PDB file of C-alpha atoms in Angstrom:
ATOM      1  CA  MET A 261      46.333-117.518-140.927  1.00 83.00           C
ATOM      2  CA  LEU A 262      46.621-113.769-140.382  1.00 92.00           C
ATOM      3  CA  LEU A 263      43.935-112.994-142.962  1.00 94.00           C
ATOM      4  CA  THR A 264      41.459-115.096-140.990  1.00 96.00           C
ATOM      5  CA  LYS A 265      41.995-112.900-137.931  1.00 96.00           C
ATOM      6  CA  ILE A 266      41.803-109.736-140.027  1.00 97.00           C
ATOM      7  CA  LYS A 267      38.570-110.743-141.754  1.00 97.00           C
ATOM      8  CA  ARG A 268      36.858-111.386-138.412  1.00 97.00           C
ATOM      9  CA  LYS A 269      37.749-107.881-137.264  1.00 97.00           C
ATOM     10  CA  ALA A 270      36.638-106.372-140.584  1.00 98.00           C
ATOM     11  CA  LEU A 271      33.255-108.120-140.490  1.00 98.00           C
ATOM     12  CA  LYS A 272      32.488-106.388-137.188  1.00 97.00           C
ATOM     13  CA  LEU A 273      33.039-102.996-138.867  1.00 98.00           C
ATOM     14  CA  ALA A 274      31.108-103.760-142.066  1.00 97.00           C
ATOM     15  CA  ASP A 275      27.629-103.040-140.690  1.00 95.00           C
ATOM     16  CA  GLY A 276      26.038-100.035-142.347  1.00 96.00           C
ATOM     17  CA  LEU A 277      28.257-100.235-145.423  1.00 98.00           C
ATOM     18  CA  GLU A 278      26.792-101.162-148.812  1.00 97.00           C
ATOM     19  CA  LEU A 279      28.532-102.680-151.828  1.00 98.00           C
ATOM     20  CA  VAL A 280      28.237-100.244-154.753  1.00 98.00           C
ATOM     21  CA  ASP A 281      30.587-101.694-157.360  1.00 97.00           C
ATOM     22  CA  PHE A 282      33.652-103.886-157.749  1.00 98.00           C
ATOM     23  CA  GLY A 283      36.062-105.312-160.320  1.00 97.00           C
ATOM     24  CA  PHE A 284      38.620-108.110-160.464  1.00 96.00           C
ATOM     25  CA  ALA A 285      40.994-106.286-162.763  1.00 96.00           C
ATOM     26  CA  LEU A 286      44.557-105.308-163.584  1.00 95.00           C
ATOM     27  CA  PRO A 287      46.626-103.902-162.024  1.00 95.00           C
ATOM     28  CA  TYR A 288      44.283-103.691-159.016  1.00 97.00           C
ATOM     29  CA  THR A 289      41.112-105.407-157.922  1.00 98.00           C
ATOM     30  CA  TRP A 290      38.807-102.844-156.353  1.00 98.00           C
ATOM     31  CA  VAL A 291      35.696-102.581-154.180  1.00 98.00           C
ATOM     32  CA  LEU A 292      33.570 -99.437-153.844  1.00 98.00           C
ATOM     33  CA  LEU A 293      31.323 -99.040-150.800  1.00 98.00           C
ATOM     34  CA  LYS A 294      29.093 -96.361-149.404  1.00 97.00           C
ATOM     35  CA  GLY A 295      27.926 -95.624-145.877  1.00 97.00           C
ATOM     36  CA  PRO A 296      26.260 -92.823-143.920  1.00 97.00           C
ATOM     37  CA  GLU A 297      29.462 -90.761-144.095  1.00 95.00           C
ATOM     38  CA  GLY A 298      30.078 -91.233-147.821  1.00 95.00           C
ATOM     39  CA  LYS A 299      31.976 -93.450-150.233  1.00 96.00           C
ATOM     40  CA  THR A 300      35.056 -95.559-149.642  1.00 97.00           C
ATOM     41  CA  LEU A 301      37.307 -97.400-152.068  1.00 98.00           C
ATOM     42  CA  GLY A 302      39.640-100.291-151.338  1.00 98.00           C
ATOM     43  CA  VAL A 303      42.090-102.052-153.640  1.00 98.00           C
ATOM     44  CA  ALA A 304      44.317-105.124-153.692  1.00 98.00           C
ATOM     45  CA  MET A 305      47.003-105.928-156.215  1.00 97.00           C
ATOM     46  CA  THR A 306      45.900-108.549-158.734  1.00 97.00           C
ATOM     47  CA  LEU A 307      48.458-111.344-159.161  1.00 96.00           C
ATOM     48  CA  PRO A 308      47.592-113.194-162.377  1.00 93.00           C
ATOM     49  CA  GLU A 309      50.600-115.482-161.974  1.00 90.00           C
ATOM     50  CA  GLU A 310      48.937-116.853-158.819  1.00 92.00           C
ATOM     51  CA  VAL A 311      45.626-117.698-160.510  1.00 92.00           C
ATOM     52  CA  GLN A 312      45.125-121.434-161.060  1.00 86.00           C
ATOM     53  CA  ARG A 313      41.527-121.476-162.291  1.00 85.00           C
ATOM     54  CA  TYR A 314      39.271-118.584-163.145  1.00 90.00           C
ATOM     55  CA  ARG A 315      36.448-119.720-160.905  1.00 90.00           C
ATOM     56  CA  ASN A 316      34.601-118.027-158.086  1.00 93.00           C
ATOM     57  CA  SER A 317      32.214-119.564-155.573  1.00 93.00           C
ATOM     58  CA  ILE A 318      30.464-116.241-154.914  1.00 94.00           C
ATOM     59  CA  SER A 319      27.086-116.364-156.652  1.00 93.00           C
ATOM     60  CA  GLU A 320      25.558-113.293-154.965  1.00 95.00           C
ATOM     61  CA  PRO A 321      28.174-110.561-154.473  1.00 97.00           C
ATOM     62  CA  SER A 322      27.986-108.645-151.207  1.00 97.00           C
ATOM     63  CA  LEU A 323      30.434-106.966-148.870  1.00 98.00           C
ATOM     64  CA  GLN A 324      30.096-109.744-146.318  1.00 98.00           C
ATOM     65  CA  ALA A 325      30.496-112.465-148.964  1.00 98.00           C
ATOM     66  CA  PHE A 326      33.728-110.882-150.179  1.00 98.00           C
ATOM     67  CA  ILE A 327      35.194-110.443-146.687  1.00 98.00           C
ATOM     68  CA  GLU A 328      34.315-114.010-145.710  1.00 98.00           C
ATOM     69  CA  ARG A 329      36.559-115.281-148.519  1.00 97.00           C
ATOM     70  CA  ALA A 330      39.595-113.170-147.664  1.00 97.00           C
ATOM     71  CA  ASP A 331      41.404-116.304-146.468  1.00 96.00           C
ATOM     72  CA  SER A 332      40.213-118.516-149.338  1.00 96.00           C
ATOM     73  CA  LEU A 333      42.679-120.772-151.151  1.00 94.00           C
ATOM     74  CA  ASN A 334      41.219-119.330-154.377  1.00 96.00           C
ATOM     75  CA  VAL A 335      43.336-116.252-155.104  1.00 96.00           C
ATOM     76  CA  ILE A 336      40.506-114.497-156.966  1.00 97.00           C
ATOM     77  CA  GLU A 337      38.274-114.740-153.916  1.00 97.00           C
ATOM     78  CA  ARG A 338      41.153-113.790-151.628  1.00 97.00           C
ATOM     79  CA  THR A 339      41.951-110.688-153.699  1.00 98.00           C
ATOM     80  CA  LEU A 340      38.332-109.510-153.716  1.00 98.00           C
ATOM     81  CA  GLY A 341      38.158-110.189-149.988  1.00 98.00           C
ATOM     82  CA  LEU A 342      41.236-108.126-149.226  1.00 98.00           C
ATOM     83  CA  ALA A 343      40.020-105.259-151.441  1.00 98.00           C
ATOM     84  CA  ALA A 344      36.735-105.317-149.501  1.00 98.00           C
ATOM     85  CA  ILE A 345      38.568-105.314-146.155  1.00 98.00           C
ATOM     86  CA  ASN A 346      40.649-102.368-147.378  1.00 98.00           C
ATOM     87  CA  ALA A 347      37.488-100.496-148.355  1.00 98.00           C
ATOM     88  CA  VAL A 348      36.060-101.044-144.867  1.00 98.00           C
ATOM     89  CA  SER A 349      39.402 -99.980-143.373  1.00 98.00           C
ATOM     90  CA  GLN A 350      39.518 -96.794-145.407  1.00 98.00           C
ATOM     91  CA  TYR A 351      36.015 -95.873-144.277  1.00 98.00           C
ATOM     92  CA  HIS A 352      37.041 -96.085-140.617  1.00 98.00           C
ATOM     93  CA  ILE A 353      40.721 -95.079-140.698  1.00 97.00           C
ATOM     94  CA  ASP A 354      41.827 -92.014-138.746  1.00 94.00           C
ATOM     95  CA  LEU A 355      44.691 -90.237-140.485  1.00 94.00           C
ATOM     96  CA  SER A 356      44.889 -87.289-138.104  1.00 90.00           C
ATOM     97  CA  ASP A 357      48.245 -88.553-136.820  1.00 86.00           C
ATOM     98  CA  ALA A 358      49.475 -89.857-140.177  1.00 88.00           C
ATOM     99  CA  GLU A 359      52.552 -88.547-141.931  1.00 87.00           C
ATOM    100  CA  PHE A 360      51.974 -87.645-145.563  1.00 88.00           C
ATOM    101  CA  THR A 361      55.455 -88.611-146.550  1.00 83.00           C
ATOM    102  CA  ASP A 362      57.489 -91.307-148.270  1.00 82.00           C
ATOM    103  CA  VAL A 363      58.527 -94.656-146.825  1.00 85.00           C
ATOM    104  CA  LEU A 364      62.197 -93.618-147.109  1.00 85.00           C
ATOM    105  CA  GLU A 365      61.663 -91.093-144.331  1.00 85.00           C
ATOM    106  CA  LEU A 366      61.136 -93.965-141.897  1.00 89.00           C
ATOM    107  CA  LEU A 367      64.641 -95.411-142.231  1.00 90.00           C
ATOM    108  CA  PRO A 368      66.739 -94.977-139.075  1.00 83.00           C
ATOM    109  CA  GLU A 369      70.269 -93.604-139.198  1.00 80.00           C
ATOM    110  CA  ASN A 370      73.089 -96.080-139.788  1.00 86.00           C
ATOM    111  CA  VAL A 371      70.660 -98.802-140.783  1.00 91.00           C
ATOM    112  CA  GLY A 372      72.189-102.141-141.699  1.00 92.00           C
ATOM    113  CA  LYS A 373      70.681-104.623-144.133  1.00 96.00           C
ATOM    114  CA  ILE A 374      67.391-103.758-145.827  1.00 97.00           C
ATOM    115  CA  ALA A 375      65.111-106.342-147.428  1.00 98.00           C
ATOM    116  CA  LEU A 376      62.664-105.326-150.131  1.00 97.00           C
ATOM    117  CA  ILE A 377      59.933-107.907-150.593  1.00 97.00           C
ATOM    118  CA  GLY A 378      58.819-107.375-154.168  1.00 94.00           C
ATOM    119  CA  ASN A 379      60.910-105.707-156.837  1.00 93.00           C
ATOM    120  CA  MET A 380      59.849-102.043-156.685  1.00 90.00           C
ATOM    121  CA  PRO A 381      62.236-100.366-159.162  1.00 88.00           C
ATOM    122  CA  PRO A 382      61.763 -96.694-158.133  1.00 88.00           C
ATOM    123  CA  LEU A 383      62.337 -97.530-154.466  1.00 91.00           C
ATOM    124  CA  VAL A 384      65.231 -99.845-155.319  1.00 90.00           C
ATOM    125  CA  ARG A 385      66.926 -97.059-157.291  1.00 92.00           C
ATOM    126  CA  GLU A 386      66.518 -94.528-154.494  1.00 92.00           C
ATOM    127  CA  LEU A 387      67.888 -96.876-151.863  1.00 91.00           C
ATOM    128  CA  ARG A 388      70.864 -97.870-153.999  1.00 91.00           C
ATOM    129  CA  ASN A 389      71.599 -94.231-154.856  1.00 90.00           C
ATOM    130  CA  LYS A 390      71.703 -93.482-151.127  1.00 89.00           C
ATOM    131  CA  GLY A 391      74.207 -96.296-150.586  1.00 89.00           C
ATOM    132  CA  TYR A 392      72.069 -98.663-148.527  1.00 92.00           C
ATOM    133  CA  GLU A 393      72.837-102.397-148.432  1.00 95.00           C
ATOM    134  CA  ILE A 394      69.657-103.860-149.902  1.00 96.00           C
ATOM    135  CA  TYR A 395      68.398-107.310-150.812  1.00 97.00           C
ATOM    136  CA  VAL A 396      65.521-107.446-153.296  1.00 97.00           C
ATOM    137  CA  PHE A 397      63.315-110.541-153.290  1.00 97.00           C
ATOM    138  CA  GLU A 398      60.741-111.280-155.985  1.00 94.00           C
ATOM    139  CA  ARG A 399      58.377-114.206-156.580  1.00 92.00           C
ATOM    140  CA  ASN A 400      57.459-113.423-160.194  1.00 87.00           C
ATOM    141  CA  PRO A 401      60.351-114.376-162.545  1.00 80.00           C
ATOM    142  CA  ARG A 402      59.135-111.792-165.055  1.00 84.00           C
ATOM    143  CA  LEU A 403      60.174-109.094-162.580  1.00 81.00           C
ATOM    144  CA  TRP A 404      63.637-110.446-161.879  1.00 82.00           C
ATOM    145  CA  ASP A 405      66.840-108.682-162.882  1.00 85.00           C
ATOM    146  CA  LYS A 406      70.507-109.461-162.239  1.00 84.00           C
ATOM    147  CA  ASP A 407      70.319-108.036-158.710  1.00 87.00           C
ATOM    148  CA  THR A 408      67.062-109.759-157.672  1.00 92.00           C
ATOM    149  CA  TYR A 409      66.830-112.808-155.445  1.00 96.00           C
ATOM    150  CA  SER A 410      64.150-115.462-155.710  1.00 94.00           C
ATOM    151  CA  ASP A 411      61.658-115.304-152.863  1.00 93.00           C
ATOM    152  CA  ALA A 412      62.778-118.854-152.015  1.00 94.00           C
ATOM    153  CA  LEU A 413      65.813-117.263-150.317  1.00 96.00           C
ATOM    154  CA  GLU A 414      63.659-115.182-147.947  1.00 95.00           C
ATOM    155  CA  TYR A 415      63.580-118.086-145.496  1.00 96.00           C
ATOM    156  CA  HIS A 416      67.375-118.101-145.210  1.00 97.00           C
ATOM    157  CA  LEU A 417      68.194-114.388-145.473  1.00 97.00           C
ATOM    158  CA  LEU A 418      65.387-112.541-143.652  1.00 98.00           C
ATOM    159  CA  PRO A 419      66.755-113.391-140.173  1.00 97.00           C
ATOM    160  CA  GLU A 420      69.789-111.230-141.051  1.00 97.00           C
ATOM    161  CA  MET A 421      67.745-108.138-142.006  1.00 97.00           C
ATOM    162  CA  ASP A 422      67.489-104.982-139.893  1.00 97.00           C
ATOM    163  CA  VAL A 423      64.676-103.449-141.942  1.00 97.00           C
ATOM    164  CA  VAL A 424      61.989-105.051-144.091  1.00 98.00           C
ATOM    165  CA  ILE A 425      59.965-103.059-146.622  1.00 97.00           C
ATOM    166  CA  ALA A 426      57.386-105.424-148.044  1.00 97.00           C
ATOM    167  CA  SER A 427      54.926-104.909-150.833  1.00 96.00           C
ATOM    168  CA  ALA A 428      51.529-105.438-149.194  1.00 97.00           C
ATOM    169  CA  SER A 429      50.774-107.905-151.988  1.00 96.00           C
ATOM    170  CA  CYS A 430      52.338-110.417-149.562  1.00 97.00           C
ATOM    171  CA  LEU A 431      48.864-110.378-147.991  1.00 97.00           C
ATOM    172  CA  VAL A 432      47.377-111.469-151.309  1.00 96.00           C
ATOM    173  CA  ASN A 433      49.812-114.307-151.978  1.00 95.00           C
ATOM    174  CA  GLY A 434      49.697-115.497-148.374  1.00 93.00           C
ATOM    175  CA  THR A 435      53.400-115.087-147.541  1.00 95.00           C
ATOM    176  CA  ILE A 436      52.953-112.442-144.822  1.00 96.00           C
ATOM    177  CA  GLY A 437      53.142-115.042-142.036  1.00 95.00           C
ATOM    178  CA  LEU A 438      56.468-116.428-143.266  1.00 95.00           C
ATOM    179  CA  LEU A 439      57.935-112.932-143.605  1.00 97.00           C
ATOM    180  CA  LEU A 440      56.970-111.897-140.091  1.00 97.00           C
ATOM    181  CA  ASP A 441      58.176-115.168-138.614  1.00 96.00           C
ATOM    182  CA  ARG A 442      61.595-115.046-140.285  1.00 97.00           C
ATOM    183  CA  ALA A 443      62.277-111.297-139.912  1.00 97.00           C
ATOM    184  CA  ARG A 444      62.456-111.361-136.124  1.00 95.00           C
ATOM    185  CA  LYS A 445      65.573-109.175-136.030  1.00 95.00           C
ATOM    186  CA  ALA A 446      64.001-106.348-138.036  1.00 96.00           C
ATOM    187  CA  GLU A 447      63.416-103.193-135.998  1.00 94.00           C
ATOM    188  CA  LEU A 448      61.277-101.792-138.813  1.00 96.00           C
ATOM    189  CA  PHE A 449      58.740-103.789-140.824  1.00 97.00           C
ATOM    190  CA  VAL A 450      56.762-101.727-143.307  1.00 97.00           C
ATOM    191  CA  LEU A 451      53.911-102.884-145.527  1.00 98.00           C
ATOM    192  CA  THR A 452      53.833-100.568-148.502  1.00 96.00           C
ATOM    193  CA  GLY A 453      51.711 -99.892-151.577  1.00 95.00           C
ATOM    194  CA  PRO A 454      47.984 -99.436-152.229  1.00 96.00           C
ATOM    195  CA  THR A 455      47.248-102.979-150.997  1.00 97.00           C
ATOM    196  CA  GLY A 456      48.333-101.880-147.517  1.00 97.00           C
ATOM    197  CA  GLN A 457      45.184 -99.809-146.857  1.00 98.00           C
ATOM    198  CA  LEU A 458      44.349-101.826-143.736  1.00 98.00           C
ATOM    199  CA  LEU A 459      43.362-100.352-140.408  1.00 98.00           C
ATOM    200  CA  PRO A 460      46.556-100.314-138.307  1.00 97.00           C
ATOM    201  CA  GLU A 461      44.777-102.026-135.408  1.00 96.00           C
ATOM    202  CA  PHE A 462      44.176-105.066-137.611  1.00 97.00           C
ATOM    203  CA  LEU A 463      47.938-105.714-137.445  1.00 97.00           C
ATOM    204  CA  LYS A 464      48.516-105.002-133.783  1.00 94.00           C
ATOM    205  CA  GLY A 465      50.859-107.563-132.237  1.00 92.00           C
ATOM    206  CA  THR A 466      52.171-108.861-135.568  1.00 94.00           C
ATOM    207  CA  ARG A 467      55.571-107.047-135.631  1.00 94.00           C
ATOM    208  CA  VAL A 468      54.431-104.892-138.558  1.00 97.00           C
ATOM    209  CA  THR A 469      55.535-101.410-137.448  1.00 97.00           C
ATOM    210  CA  HIS A 470      54.137 -99.172-140.216  1.00 97.00           C
ATOM    211  CA  LEU A 471      51.717 -99.044-143.128  1.00 97.00           C
ATOM    212  CA  ALA A 472      52.692 -96.860-146.081  1.00 96.00           C
ATOM    213  CA  SER A 473      49.709 -96.672-148.408  1.00 96.00           C
ATOM    214  CA  MET A 474      47.276 -94.386-150.262  1.00 95.00           C
ATOM    215  CA  LYS A 475      44.031 -92.612-149.346  1.00 95.00           C
ATOM    216  CA  VAL A 476      41.590 -91.927-152.175  1.00 96.00           C
ATOM    217  CA  ILE A 477      40.742 -88.232-152.303  1.00 94.00           C
ATOM    218  CA  ASP A 478      39.225 -88.066-155.814  1.00 96.00           C
ATOM    219  CA  PHE A 479      36.926 -91.050-156.349  1.00 95.00           C
ATOM    220  CA  GLU A 480      36.085 -90.292-159.970  1.00 95.00           C
ATOM    221  CA  LYS A 481      39.731 -89.963-160.994  1.00 96.00           C
ATOM    222  CA  ALA A 482      40.812 -93.029-159.009  1.00 96.00           C
ATOM    223  CA  LEU A 483      37.968 -95.196-160.337  1.00 96.00           C
ATOM    224  CA  LEU A 484      38.575 -94.152-163.921  1.00 96.00           C
ATOM    225  CA  GLY A 485      42.224 -95.132-163.573  1.00 96.00           C
ATOM    226  CA  LEU A 486      41.248 -98.518-162.142  1.00 96.00           C
ATOM    227  CA  LYS A 487      38.696 -99.221-164.855  1.00 95.00           C
ATOM    228  CA  LEU A 488      41.232 -98.298-167.538  1.00 95.00           C
ATOM    229  CA  GLY A 489      43.898-100.524-165.997  1.00 94.00           C
ATOM    230  CA  SER A 490      46.130 -97.524-165.249  1.00 91.00           C
ATOM    231  CA  PHE A 491      48.137 -97.413-162.031  1.00 87.00           C
ATOM    232  CA  ARG A 492      49.163 -93.822-162.729  1.00 89.00           C
ATOM    233  CA  GLY A 493      45.567 -92.848-163.333  1.00 90.00           C
ATOM    234  CA  PHE A 494      44.557 -94.417-160.027  1.00 92.00           C
ATOM    235  CA  GLU A 495      47.498 -92.836-158.218  1.00 91.00           C
ATOM    236  CA  LYS A 496      46.466 -89.332-159.321  1.00 92.00           C
ATOM    237  CA  GLY A 497      43.273 -89.661-157.262  1.00 94.00           C
ATOM    238  CA  ASN A 498      45.202 -90.546-154.081  1.00 95.00           C
ATOM    239  CA  ARG A 499      47.414 -89.138-151.382  1.00 94.00           C
ATOM    240  CA  LYS A 500      50.259 -91.168-149.886  1.00 93.00           C
ATOM    241  CA  TYR A 501      50.416 -91.617-146.128  1.00 95.00           C
ATOM    242  CA  VAL A 502      52.380 -93.474-143.456  1.00 96.00           C
ATOM    243  CA  VAL A 503      50.830 -94.639-140.181  1.00 96.00           C
ATOM    244  CA  ARG A 504      52.368 -96.440-137.242  1.00 95.00           C
ATOM    245  CA  VAL A 505      50.985 -99.769-136.049  1.00 96.00           C
ATOM    246  CA  GLU A 506      50.704 -99.349-132.285  1.00 80.00           C
TER     247      GLU A 506
END
């Protein structure tokens, strides 16, 4: 499991970081840390439709305890673990070579078929307005529309795709391995959204080519948005970036 490999790498970078606060919440679960160089905030999309039982085996919360459960079969533990890994990643990430741009800028000329993993309406609209041939896959039936495919069809259709833009929530629901395995033809594989705050080196050798995520620049504004359950409020405390996975 990819998350098992990622958590091992994250644990090595967690020394010197202290858990300050956290919340399993909507729309994002979040973990706030502090270290010698300041604060860091990581998030992971909360997927209530994936929750089977509202239980948690963590009796004494700590950064290490959260990271250790990043590959748990319990989605609550897995979400907290990924948020913690993202917080560690954001503390160490070097954005000096990042592009502060939109994921659309990554698309090559004359691109063929584009798969969107997760129905992201603003991005879907932009791609359709530009005339791209896109296939939108979604696991949650509440987010389906007449042009959305069930994620069950990913297995059959992803081998035909030239580009994959995947919501990084595929890390939370554990489908990232299937996506990477089936999308072998894709010349571009982008993990996008706040959940994709990982260190690029954590994904080296996985066929992920880019991470398009958000860096917190105003902790008070971002935290207030998270505590109020407001994506827009959280977004106002961030800056979008795109980094290449070498």
